[in-house]
Amino acid sequence: MREVAVVAFAQTVHTGHDTGLAEPELLLPVIDEVKRATGLKRFGFTCSGSCDYLAGAPFSFVSALDAVGAWPPISESHVEMDGAFALYEAWVRLQHGDIDTALVYGFGKSSMSDIREIMTLQLDPYYLAPLGLDQVSYAALQACAVNADRPALDEIVRRSRADGRANPHALDLPDPSGEEFEVEPLRPYDVAPVTDGAAAVVLAAGDRARELTGRPAWITGIAHRAEPHYLGMRDLSRSVSTAEAGRAAGVGKGPVDVAELHTQFSHEEPILRAALGLSGEVTVNPSGGPLAANPVMATGLIRVGEAARRILDGSAARAVAHATSGPCLQQNLVAVLEGAVLDQSL
Amino acid sequence: MGNRCAVIGVGQTRYQTRRRDVSLAGLVREAALRALEDAGLTFADIDAVVIGKAPDLFEGVMMPEAYLADALGGAGKPVMRVHTAGSVGGSTALVGASLVQGGVHGRVLVVAFEKQSESNATWALSTHLPFNASLVVGAGGYFAPHIREYMRRSGAPDHIGTLVAVKDRLNALKNPYAHLRIPGISREMVESTPMLWEPIRYLETCPSSDGACAIVLAAEDKVTGTPAWIHGTAMRSEPIMVAGRDVVSPRAGRDCAADVYRQAGVTDPRREIDVAEVYVPFSWYEPMWLENLGFAAEGEGWKLTEAGCTALDGDTPWNASGGVLSSNPIGASGLIRFAEAALQVRGMAGEHQVEGARLALGHAYGGGAQFFAMWIVGSSRP
């Protein structure tokens, strides 16, 4: 595989409420920021991730293109998925060898909708969606399946929110306490908060990456896998697709300093830690993670960006990023980022 | 360009107004199984699945790739979902090809679909309030002024659109999968239909269809059966609103064509491309795209149409399958163009086969004529 690295990352100061900014207005500053950071004005490829249902109107990505400055016309594509999957498409496109840079962005304003309700609409429309099983309810099924330990979950939320308060981009949320069940065994603070935000990443290949930054965050492995959709066809206490994607991305080939995991619910952290074989020593979600800021459709891309940031600033040598899609961790993407490409065959 | 990639299987469903007999999953699976059968393969031989469709509001299922993964043998594999408006079928093929060309996978299943009977497409295309002013006119209302501007600039006579409508529907009679198969289709019949959005008449418009299309893509060492080799792929996008944007002949379309011709070594598309499957949802888009794609000089496209050059027996056949005018499951329409181009160079297009077709263009466009995807496929290795 061709060497490809994250060379720049920017994200909005995420908010828990609608600030009145339209999606292109959320995007403009972060796209400007990565353009400034790299000095690049044009990219070999551009790819984005978003979801029309968040806005309740078709073609969210069409108006977002206005923020990119796609004139003269650009080579561009879009996935109706988290921006992390757009990053995967861009990484694949860079493997061809004819272009050297790519811009990736993701955005979402969940303040405008009831995310818990609209996530129901992604279920099988004939057999599952009519049951009215909403996102928190099916997550609660998974929390039951994993038999999560309450003090451990509380500690995950406490740690995530404390880290989030130290992250200028994340929400300012208090330590969890005294809340009744949302859907047993999940309490409101076990659920990622409603968040508006956007993020952008620049990828570059080979020497171009070295020119653009002193210490590129090399993507030494990236892979994703899907599982059956039906919750009854999976062992919800495990994430087989994360484990498979992690193996394909080579997570176990070296020590992991830090992992940014797309945990929309606190009980997902132990499931993902186990799937990726991360020991208790590995720092998980030092940014606060999705439990401290969850701009849907950008959250997974932010995990890649946050992991890369720790390589770019030299605070980590090897980091893992994870993104998810579908109900109860149905589809999972895993990327390994490293400060140095040790194996030249990569 | 990356590694060589070929289309080794094509599968389509019959396109029709309503497929009451299948679910969304049943629909995509029907196309996928036919593509696999064509390639002599099973789901077990596939490394990754790429799904494309137009807005989720068309069926009311958000991110349907999650639910459809099972029906497409996606469990245990990477599954991706592409959405680039009307060009999505083409873009989905290009993302699938990219996985092979980038050396990531050996065999990829690409599926695009729309089951438009599950909702009202014009409504789903018009609900921009409160974010933008909505004319509640659907795609035809948006494109009609562009067509009128083309007529004004080129001096094309009024009947050109009618000729395309008749030609594509005659071709559709030779395509067993086509939605609109109208016996006795004639200029008089088209001209007798109501004016929907001046100058677009009812029979100059694409239908609203249920349907799916699938292709199997393979790396050179994984080819089975009869390959259609990919000679070039390109995507281009431009903003819907930018000063100086020409909606009649968008620059993104011209740039995309130039890129794909360069990769395929095509310098004179009209002479070198044996057959083209071009996204023509309203009849007038044939002469417009003849110019945009460089098959004719500016203002001259309608003359090729009028002279019969684009007919099945013409010197540069366009939409031998009947095209989007005859079948339009929106999310799949682009992939059908790409797949039909592949069928032509594989010599497997049946009654609508263009004899001796060796190089074919697949084209898709979307949004406000701002998103473009194209490929050129050939019977020989690039």
XYZ file of C-alpha atoms in Angstrom:
728
model
C 0.000 0.000 0.000
C 1.046 3.550 -0.716
C 2.077 5.649 2.314
C -0.753 8.002 3.233
C -0.882 10.291 6.281
C -3.170 12.703 8.050
C -1.369 16.042 7.738
C -4.006 18.423 9.109
C -7.152 18.287 11.212
C -9.653 20.906 12.322
C -12.955 20.796 14.134
C -15.565 23.290 15.237
C -16.147 24.337 18.821
C -19.058 21.945 19.120
C -22.282 23.080 20.726
C -25.144 21.314 22.448
C -27.655 23.648 20.853
C -28.418 25.207 17.473
C -26.364 28.377 17.144
C -28.241 29.426 14.029
C -25.379 28.539 11.711
C -26.288 26.647 8.534
C -24.230 23.594 7.629
C -21.971 25.425 5.109
C -21.335 28.056 7.802
C -20.241 25.339 10.237
C -17.926 23.928 7.615
C -16.294 27.064 6.223
C -14.024 27.790 9.227
C -12.740 24.204 9.532
C -12.054 23.926 5.808
C -10.292 27.289 5.915
C -8.257 26.082 8.890
C -6.920 22.941 7.186
C -6.234 24.912 4.012
C -4.221 27.423 6.032
C -2.418 24.689 7.972
C -1.271 22.948 4.792
C -1.074 25.930 2.468
C -3.131 23.876 0.005
C -5.944 25.502 -1.916
C -6.774 22.596 -4.221
C -6.886 18.874 -3.489
C -6.589 15.810 -5.730
C -9.813 14.439 -4.291
C -12.523 15.604 -1.905
C -14.932 13.368 -0.024
C -17.547 14.125 2.630
C -19.894 12.373 5.020
C -23.304 13.586 6.168
C -26.878 12.415 6.534
C -29.966 14.082 5.077
C -32.221 12.866 7.871
C -30.438 15.119 10.366
C -31.748 18.136 8.476
C -34.946 16.410 7.405
C -34.302 17.527 3.828
C -32.570 15.907 0.867
C -29.095 16.775 -0.438
C -27.332 18.150 2.664
C -24.034 17.666 0.871
C -25.030 19.864 -2.081
C -25.087 23.115 -0.117
C -22.024 21.997 1.845
C -20.091 22.010 -1.419
C -20.420 25.789 -1.390
C -18.067 25.859 1.608
C -15.372 23.957 -0.269
C -14.979 26.477 -3.028
C -15.442 23.855 -5.736
C -14.595 26.220 -8.556
C -13.082 25.396 -10.939
C -14.813 21.989 -10.591
C -13.202 19.396 -8.347
C -12.991 15.610 -8.221
C -15.447 14.919 -5.412
C -17.616 12.244 -3.829
C -19.868 11.774 -0.812
C -20.844 8.925 1.484
C -24.152 9.024 3.362
C -22.156 7.810 6.369
C -19.875 9.228 9.022
C -16.973 11.270 7.632
C -14.607 8.485 8.743
C -15.955 6.395 5.868
C -15.386 9.362 3.542
C -11.786 9.340 4.806
C -11.596 5.649 3.898
C -12.833 6.389 0.365
C -10.243 9.154 0.043
C -7.496 6.840 1.356
C -8.483 4.270 -1.300
C -8.437 6.947 -3.998
C -4.916 7.985 -2.918
C -3.759 4.399 -3.415
C -4.083 4.840 -7.209
C -0.865 6.838 -7.312
C -2.044 9.672 -9.587
C -2.986 12.182 -6.889
C -1.198 13.194 -3.698
C -3.705 15.058 -1.530
C -7.292 14.706 -0.383
C -9.716 16.816 1.657
C -12.221 14.993 3.849
C -14.991 16.514 5.910
C -18.034 15.511 7.900
C -20.803 17.538 9.494
C -24.046 17.203 11.357
C -26.555 19.261 13.287
C -28.457 16.877 15.510
C -29.990 19.812 17.423
C -32.549 20.159 14.655
C -33.968 16.674 15.017
C -34.691 14.021 17.583
C -31.706 11.793 16.926
C -33.090 9.064 19.142
C -36.228 8.865 16.998
C -34.672 9.254 13.559
C -32.098 6.531 14.243
C -35.096 4.199 14.401
C -35.595 4.887 10.702
C -32.351 3.135 9.833
C -33.752 -0.185 11.022
C -35.295 -2.753 8.648
C -38.437 -0.837 7.628
C -40.670 -3.898 7.437
C -39.900 -5.843 10.606
C -37.852 -3.698 13.004
C -38.715 -0.023 12.562
C -42.475 -0.579 13.141
C -41.645 -1.935 16.599
C -40.736 1.600 17.618
C -37.461 0.449 19.105
C -35.543 3.698 19.391
C -31.788 4.222 19.499
C -31.450 4.357 23.276
C -33.662 1.299 23.667
C -31.614 -0.850 21.338
C -28.425 0.441 22.909
C -29.878 -0.569 26.276
C -30.347 -4.100 24.939
C -26.640 -4.153 24.182
C -25.803 -2.724 27.601
C -27.800 -5.589 29.141
C -26.039 -8.113 26.917
C -22.617 -6.892 28.041
C -23.832 -6.916 31.645
C -22.054 -3.655 32.221
C -20.835 -2.852 35.692
C -22.498 0.375 36.917
C -19.494 1.859 38.774
C -17.319 1.133 35.727
C -19.798 2.920 33.417
C -20.013 5.863 35.810
C -16.221 6.079 35.796
C -16.152 6.054 31.957
C -18.647 8.931 31.853
C -16.859 10.849 34.634
C -13.499 10.478 32.872
C -14.933 11.355 29.433
C -16.703 14.467 30.695
C -13.640 15.613 32.653
C -11.468 15.163 29.546
C -14.145 16.921 27.506
C -14.046 19.935 29.834
C -10.310 20.160 29.161
C -10.932 20.030 25.384
C -11.905 23.458 24.023
C -13.884 21.808 21.182
C -16.012 19.536 23.377
C -19.073 20.346 25.477
C -18.828 21.538 29.061
C -20.737 18.797 30.896
C -20.840 18.233 34.676
C -19.782 15.041 36.439
C -22.566 12.467 36.258
C -24.770 12.049 39.279
C -28.285 11.394 40.473
C -30.082 10.689 37.216
C -32.889 8.169 36.811
C -32.725 5.533 34.089
C -33.347 6.694 30.534
C -33.872 3.108 29.436
C -32.590 0.664 32.022
C -29.674 0.085 32.476
C -28.691 3.323 30.675
C -28.905 6.668 32.428
C -29.085 9.947 30.438
C -25.367 10.583 30.972
C -24.516 7.182 29.444
C -25.820 8.556 26.127
C -23.694 10.829 23.924
C -25.070 14.390 24.039
C -26.921 16.157 21.233
C -24.188 18.099 19.435
C -23.753 20.269 16.353
C -20.390 20.383 14.659
C -18.095 19.682 11.758
C -14.564 18.471 11.133
C -12.073 18.396 8.286
C -8.962 16.320 7.627
C -6.295 16.568 4.948
C -4.635 13.390 3.740
C -1.401 13.381 1.767
C 0.682 10.624 0.239
C 4.405 9.892 0.524
C 6.825 12.777 0.164
C 3.979 15.230 -0.235
C 2.949 14.436 3.349
C 6.540 15.011 4.522
C 6.584 18.386 2.761
C 3.326 19.474 4.357
C 4.162 18.665 7.967
C 7.203 17.764 10.008
C 5.621 14.691 11.545
C 2.809 13.197 9.441
C 0.390 10.796 11.137
C 0.871 7.836 8.824
C -2.131 5.569 8.342
C -0.360 2.235 8.582
C -3.604 0.281 8.486
C -7.269 0.996 7.864
C -10.187 -1.388 7.391
C -13.889 -1.710 8.066
C -16.404 -4.538 8.361
C -20.177 -4.940 8.647
C -22.176 -7.435 10.684
C -25.734 -8.686 10.272
C -28.312 -5.973 10.821
C -30.693 -7.969 12.972
C -29.826 -7.636 16.625
C -30.917 -11.222 17.255
C -28.320 -12.531 14.797
C -25.365 -11.157 16.753
C -23.813 -11.662 20.150
C -24.359 -8.076 21.286
C -21.840 -8.414 24.090
C -19.023 -8.579 21.537
C -18.072 -6.624 18.422
C -16.824 -9.160 15.920
C -16.626 -6.598 13.113
C -14.440 -4.285 15.204
C -12.140 -7.189 16.045
C -11.930 -8.168 12.341
C -11.333 -4.595 11.201
C -8.744 -4.172 13.960
C -6.895 -7.293 12.838
C -6.986 -6.155 9.200
C -5.682 -2.728 10.205
C -2.906 -4.318 12.275
C -3.814 -2.933 15.699
C -2.040 -5.824 17.451
C 1.235 -5.399 15.555
C 2.610 -2.967 18.131
C 1.923 -1.147 21.356
C -0.971 1.329 21.337
C -0.446 4.618 23.198
C -3.867 6.100 22.682
C -7.202 5.076 21.214
C -10.058 7.303 20.112
C -13.212 5.199 20.063
C -16.624 6.109 18.620
C -18.528 5.322 21.827
C -22.014 6.814 21.616
C -22.910 4.976 24.834
C -20.706 4.338 27.833
C -21.132 0.539 27.701
C -19.618 0.481 24.200
C -16.172 1.304 25.583
C -15.580 -2.081 27.271
C -16.951 -3.876 24.182
C -14.601 -1.989 21.870
C -11.601 -2.271 24.210
C -12.072 -6.033 24.252
C -12.562 -6.252 20.477
C -9.385 -4.274 19.824
C -7.397 -6.031 22.527
C -6.604 -2.745 24.286
C -5.219 -3.259 27.763
C -6.158 -1.095 30.752
C -2.920 0.837 30.126
C -4.149 2.296 26.848
C -5.524 5.818 27.147
C -8.979 5.853 25.639
C -10.683 9.015 24.369
C -8.394 11.636 25.929
C -10.395 14.207 23.932
C -13.454 13.283 25.979
C -14.732 11.211 23.073
C -18.335 11.153 21.819
C -19.673 11.196 25.408
C -18.368 14.762 25.582
C -19.213 15.855 22.008
C -21.116 13.919 19.386
C -21.631 15.867 16.158
C -23.259 12.958 14.312
C -21.601 12.205 10.936
C -18.435 14.004 12.046
C -17.868 12.083 15.306
C -16.030 9.161 13.687
C -13.891 11.465 11.565
C -13.026 13.428 14.709
C -11.759 10.180 16.265
C -9.292 9.860 13.363
C -8.415 13.539 13.692
C -7.906 13.378 17.474
C -5.758 10.261 17.151
C -3.739 11.911 14.386
C -3.343 15.100 16.407
C -1.490 13.153 19.100
C 0.892 11.778 16.488
C 1.291 15.193 14.836
C 2.162 16.855 18.161
C 4.487 14.045 19.156
C 2.595 13.010 22.303
C 1.918 9.514 20.932
C 3.882 7.176 18.680
C 1.057 4.826 17.741
C -2.662 5.516 17.948
C -5.878 3.727 17.073
C -9.016 5.417 15.740
C -12.426 3.790 15.523
C -15.703 4.809 13.854
C -19.046 3.078 13.831
C -22.289 3.047 11.877
C -25.611 1.229 12.153
C -27.502 0.009 15.229
C -25.520 -1.465 18.155
C -22.101 -1.132 16.521
C -23.173 -2.930 13.319
C -20.393 -1.537 11.120
C -16.968 -0.607 12.375
C -13.917 1.082 10.927
C -10.483 0.918 12.531
C -7.396 2.900 11.596
C -3.870 2.707 12.986
C -1.831 5.907 12.906
C 1.905 6.048 13.502
C 4.603 8.685 13.695
C 7.090 6.607 11.768
C 6.522 4.103 8.999
C 8.748 1.307 10.213
C 7.776 -1.318 7.669
C 8.624 0.042 4.225
C 6.428 -2.591 2.602
C 3.374 -0.813 3.990
C -5.219 5.134 -12.776
C -3.994 2.348 -10.558
C -4.393 -1.378 -11.259
C -6.475 -2.734 -14.128
C -10.125 -3.386 -13.347
C -12.906 -5.016 -15.348
C -16.666 -5.466 -15.175
C -17.252 -9.214 -15.156
C -20.926 -9.378 -14.228
C -24.029 -7.283 -14.772
C -27.452 -7.819 -13.204
C -30.617 -5.787 -13.563
C -34.166 -6.038 -12.339
C -37.101 -5.334 -14.602
C -37.838 -1.626 -14.095
C -41.459 -0.766 -13.420
C -43.673 1.708 -11.586
C -44.196 -0.540 -8.577
C -42.527 -3.745 -7.510
C -45.107 -4.872 -4.994
C -43.693 -8.395 -4.950
C -40.339 -7.542 -3.345
C -39.033 -5.600 -0.365
C -36.098 -3.220 -0.753
C -33.840 -6.095 0.244
C -35.501 -8.418 -2.264
C -35.055 -5.850 -5.004
C -31.311 -5.306 -4.503
C -30.704 -9.001 -3.984
C -32.397 -9.830 -7.300
C -29.962 -7.571 -9.186
C -26.962 -8.742 -7.153
C -27.665 -12.443 -7.727
C -28.029 -11.860 -11.482
C -24.691 -10.012 -11.591
C -23.008 -12.809 -9.637
C -24.543 -15.427 -11.929
C -23.269 -13.518 -14.962
C -19.767 -13.567 -13.436
C -20.081 -17.223 -12.449
C -19.534 -16.322 -8.803
C -21.320 -16.334 -5.446
C -21.395 -13.876 -2.544
C -18.509 -15.871 -1.025
C -16.225 -14.675 -3.858
C -16.881 -10.995 -3.098
C -14.469 -8.959 -0.939
C -16.496 -5.765 -0.465
C -19.914 -4.286 -1.227
C -20.597 -0.701 -2.339
C -24.190 0.519 -2.274
C -25.504 3.656 -3.954
C -28.842 5.391 -4.015
C -30.262 8.911 -4.141
C -31.777 10.652 -1.067
C -32.943 8.440 1.778
C -36.225 10.384 1.752
C -37.134 8.483 -1.421
C -37.891 5.354 0.596
C -38.022 6.743 4.105
C -35.198 4.512 5.328
C -32.229 6.346 6.808
C -28.811 4.937 5.802
C -30.412 1.780 4.313
C -27.026 0.147 3.757
C -27.188 -1.004 7.390
C -30.379 -2.949 6.769
C -29.397 -4.082 3.244
C -25.990 -5.466 4.252
C -27.523 -8.864 5.023
C -29.346 -9.198 1.677
C -26.129 -8.410 -0.206
C -23.894 -10.851 1.610
C -22.218 -7.921 3.363
C -21.852 -9.461 6.822
C -18.181 -9.912 7.603
C -17.165 -7.586 4.774
C -16.635 -3.886 4.226
C -19.883 -2.202 3.114
C -20.006 1.423 1.958
C -22.803 3.721 0.941
C -22.362 6.408 -1.715
C -24.741 9.328 -2.313
C -23.958 11.955 -4.951
C -27.519 12.898 -6.050
C -28.558 11.727 -9.540
C -24.992 10.857 -10.493
C -24.820 8.386 -7.607
C -25.129 5.224 -9.705
C -22.055 6.291 -11.675
C -20.155 7.407 -8.575
C -20.930 4.095 -6.885
C -19.378 2.211 -9.796
C -16.326 4.478 -9.583
C -15.921 3.930 -5.818
C -16.160 0.174 -6.440
C -13.606 0.416 -9.251
C -11.380 2.504 -7.001
C -11.224 -0.332 -4.443
C -9.834 -2.596 -7.176
C -7.646 0.016 -8.897
C -6.179 1.015 -5.526
C -5.200 -2.601 -4.904
C -7.385 -2.889 -1.801
C -9.694 -5.682 -3.045
C -9.814 -8.301 -5.795
C -13.564 -8.471 -6.390
C -16.193 -5.899 -5.497
C -19.986 -6.012 -5.758
C -21.566 -2.667 -6.664
C -25.319 -2.237 -6.258
C -27.512 0.799 -6.825
C -31.247 1.016 -6.450
C -34.348 3.091 -5.963
C -37.806 1.913 -4.993
C -39.561 5.137 -5.788
C -43.021 3.717 -5.245
C -42.285 3.810 -1.515
C -42.655 7.604 -1.561
C -43.297 10.620 -3.761
C -40.086 11.626 -5.520
C -41.206 15.117 -6.501
C -42.106 15.805 -2.889
C -38.814 14.355 -1.686
C -36.935 16.540 -4.184
C -38.766 19.706 -3.259
C -38.671 19.865 0.547
C -35.985 22.445 1.061
C -38.020 24.727 3.281
C -37.155 26.364 5.582
C -33.551 26.307 4.413
C -34.024 27.439 0.831
C -36.919 28.811 -1.165
C -38.682 25.865 -2.746
C -40.474 26.092 -6.078
C -42.115 22.689 -5.453
C -41.553 21.855 -9.074
C -39.338 18.790 -8.911
C -36.455 18.160 -11.292
C -38.363 19.055 -14.478
C -39.223 22.497 -13.191
C -35.592 23.084 -12.312
C -34.184 21.987 -15.670
C -36.810 23.444 -18.041
C -35.304 26.970 -18.025
C -31.883 25.495 -18.795
C -33.381 23.718 -21.793
C -35.075 26.872 -23.027
C -31.760 28.681 -22.775
C -30.139 25.909 -24.829
C -32.841 26.307 -27.508
C -32.324 30.050 -27.576
C -28.552 29.805 -27.890
C -28.409 27.008 -30.429
C -31.452 27.924 -32.481
C -32.604 24.315 -32.265
C -36.084 23.745 -33.680
C -38.857 22.712 -31.269
C -39.142 19.110 -32.437
C -35.645 17.939 -31.434
C -36.759 16.882 -27.966
C -39.575 14.874 -29.512
C -37.142 13.026 -31.769
C -35.071 11.928 -28.771
C -38.163 10.793 -26.876
C -39.219 8.616 -29.802
C -35.738 7.261 -30.501
C -35.016 6.216 -26.898
C -38.441 4.608 -26.501
C -37.999 2.680 -29.767
C -34.730 1.373 -28.347
C -36.489 0.465 -25.100
C -38.738 -1.904 -27.046
C -35.598 -3.995 -27.635
C -34.622 -3.986 -23.933
C -36.486 -6.549 -21.821
C -35.679 -4.665 -18.578
C -36.976 -1.259 -19.741
C -39.861 0.305 -17.836
C -41.609 2.257 -20.596
C -42.198 -0.031 -23.563
C -44.701 1.895 -25.650
C -45.818 0.090 -28.819
C -46.343 2.412 -31.763
C -44.417 5.283 -30.141
C -44.331 8.186 -32.613
C -43.758 11.926 -32.843
C -47.510 12.478 -32.957
C -47.975 10.502 -29.748
C -45.265 12.494 -27.911
C -46.603 15.813 -29.232
C -50.132 14.952 -28.127
C -49.085 14.592 -24.468
C -49.526 17.472 -22.005
C -46.904 20.154 -21.537
C -45.506 19.708 -18.014
C -42.790 22.323 -17.788
C -42.418 24.266 -21.050
C -40.813 22.950 -23.298
C -40.910 19.502 -21.630
C -43.915 17.364 -22.501
C -45.097 14.359 -20.531
C -43.488 11.858 -22.901
C -40.239 13.823 -22.983
C -39.793 13.053 -19.301
C -38.334 10.057 -17.506
C -40.672 7.789 -15.556
C -40.502 7.099 -11.828
C -39.333 3.494 -11.481
C -38.606 0.795 -8.964
C -35.453 -1.099 -9.790
C -31.892 -2.091 -9.017
C -28.725 -2.689 -10.983
C -25.593 -4.525 -9.884
C -22.155 -5.121 -11.323
C -19.225 -7.267 -10.275
C -15.789 -5.670 -10.651
C -12.573 -7.641 -10.673
C -8.838 -7.119 -10.661
C -6.951 -8.490 -13.640
C -5.983 -11.742 -11.888
C -9.552 -12.339 -10.703
C -11.337 -11.982 -14.024
C -13.923 -14.622 -14.884
C -16.163 -14.765 -17.959
C -16.225 -11.871 -20.415
C -14.610 -8.698 -19.096
C -15.367 -5.104 -19.998
C -12.090 -3.351 -19.197
C -12.155 0.049 -17.577
C -10.109 2.519 -19.653
C -10.843 5.639 -17.661
C -12.864 6.943 -14.708
C -13.591 10.506 -13.626
C -15.770 12.494 -11.241
C -16.297 16.250 -11.154
C -18.449 18.510 -8.999
C -19.157 22.218 -9.027
C -21.210 24.372 -6.654
C -24.885 24.850 -7.475
C -24.415 28.593 -7.323
C -21.261 30.354 -8.423
C -20.892 33.473 -10.526
C -20.359 32.570 -14.149
C -21.564 28.979 -13.847
C -23.030 27.832 -17.152
C -25.985 25.596 -16.347
C -26.522 24.770 -20.030
C -23.070 23.282 -20.508
C -21.571 22.891 -17.026
C -17.805 23.105 -16.793
C -17.748 20.090 -14.432
C -19.201 17.992 -17.262
C -16.667 19.242 -19.786
C -13.745 18.766 -17.387
C -14.951 15.285 -16.400
C -15.210 14.263 -20.067
C -11.773 15.684 -20.841
C -10.284 13.718 -17.932
C -11.885 10.411 -18.882
C -10.956 10.846 -22.586
C -7.354 11.614 -21.654
C -7.134 8.408 -19.588
C -8.701 6.332 -22.376
C -6.647 8.001 -25.116
C -9.768 9.312 -26.849
C -9.233 12.470 -28.900
C -12.374 12.439 -31.059
C -15.221 10.971 -28.976
C -17.787 10.885 -31.781
C -15.467 8.838 -33.997
C -13.747 6.684 -31.369
C -16.569 5.862 -28.947
C -18.798 3.206 -30.485
C -21.768 3.618 -28.166
C -22.636 5.925 -25.288
C -25.069 5.502 -22.418
C -25.685 9.056 -21.287
C -27.919 10.327 -18.495
C -30.818 11.937 -20.408
C -33.787 12.295 -18.026
C -35.453 14.940 -20.197
C -35.220 14.477 -23.959
C -33.500 17.790 -24.632
C -30.507 16.701 -22.592
C -29.324 14.562 -25.509
C -28.366 17.503 -27.764
C -27.138 19.435 -24.709
C -24.856 16.632 -23.578
C -23.704 15.906 -27.160
C -22.083 19.329 -26.943
C -21.024 19.169 -23.302
C -19.286 15.822 -23.907
C -17.549 17.020 -27.063
C -19.435 14.827 -29.544
C -20.518 18.005 -31.317
C -19.365 21.605 -31.424
C -21.288 24.188 -29.407
C -24.710 24.778 -30.920
C -24.393 21.747 -33.196
C -25.615 18.916 -30.947
C -29.226 19.037 -32.108
C -28.086 18.569 -35.704
C -26.620 15.151 -34.876
C -29.870 14.154 -33.210
C -31.938 15.431 -36.141
C -29.738 13.591 -38.657
C -30.274 10.297 -36.783
C -26.588 9.942 -35.807
C -27.543 8.917 -32.247
C -30.066 6.254 -33.297
C -29.301 2.577 -32.781
C -28.240 2.347 -36.441
C -26.589 5.776 -36.468
C -22.854 6.441 -36.510
C -22.731 7.317 -32.792
C -25.576 5.486 -30.996
C -26.694 7.026 -27.703
C -28.803 5.153 -25.185
C -29.323 1.945 -27.114
C -30.960 0.570 -23.960
C -33.711 3.187 -24.013
C -31.860 5.241 -21.439
C -33.151 7.147 -18.434
C -36.157 8.295 -20.513
C -37.350 4.694 -20.522
C -36.352 3.551 -17.007
C -35.535 5.772 -14.044
C -34.992 4.218 -10.637
C -33.020 7.398 -9.798
C -30.261 5.990 -7.591
C -29.703 3.133 -10.033
C -30.023 5.158 -13.262
C -26.342 6.109 -13.377
C -25.169 2.571 -12.683
C -27.501 1.285 -15.428
C -25.702 3.612 -17.865
C -22.315 2.298 -16.726
C -23.534 -1.320 -16.789
C -25.138 -0.991 -20.238
C -21.866 0.456 -21.573
C -20.135 -2.648 -20.198
C -22.756 -4.977 -21.741
C -22.177 -3.363 -25.135
C -18.417 -3.938 -25.190
C -18.924 -7.461 -23.841
C -21.265 -8.053 -26.799
C -24.027 -9.028 -24.358
C -26.614 -6.292 -24.922
C -29.068 -8.586 -26.682
C -31.460 -7.039 -29.191
C -30.133 -3.539 -28.530
C -26.520 -4.558 -29.112
C -24.557 -2.120 -31.260
C -22.662 -4.357 -33.603
C -18.916 -4.388 -33.122
C -18.983 -2.039 -30.108
C -15.462 -1.998 -28.676
C -15.353 1.247 -26.699
C -18.293 2.661 -24.734
C -18.984 5.671 -22.532
C -21.078 5.508 -19.347
C -22.221 8.907 -18.025
C -24.248 10.159 -15.090
C -25.117 13.578 -13.764
C -26.934 14.875 -10.737
C -27.855 17.751 -8.446
C -28.425 20.965 -10.367
C -26.391 19.512 -13.295
C -23.338 19.915 -11.061
C -22.218 16.364 -10.174
C -20.713 14.215 -12.931
C -19.381 10.659 -13.074
C -18.100 8.934 -16.204
C -16.248 5.888 -17.306
C -15.020 4.452 -20.564
C -15.003 0.685 -20.922
C -13.536 -1.388 -23.722
C -13.466 -4.950 -24.990
C -9.657 -4.960 -24.931
C -7.190 -4.399 -22.092
C -6.199 -0.768 -21.638
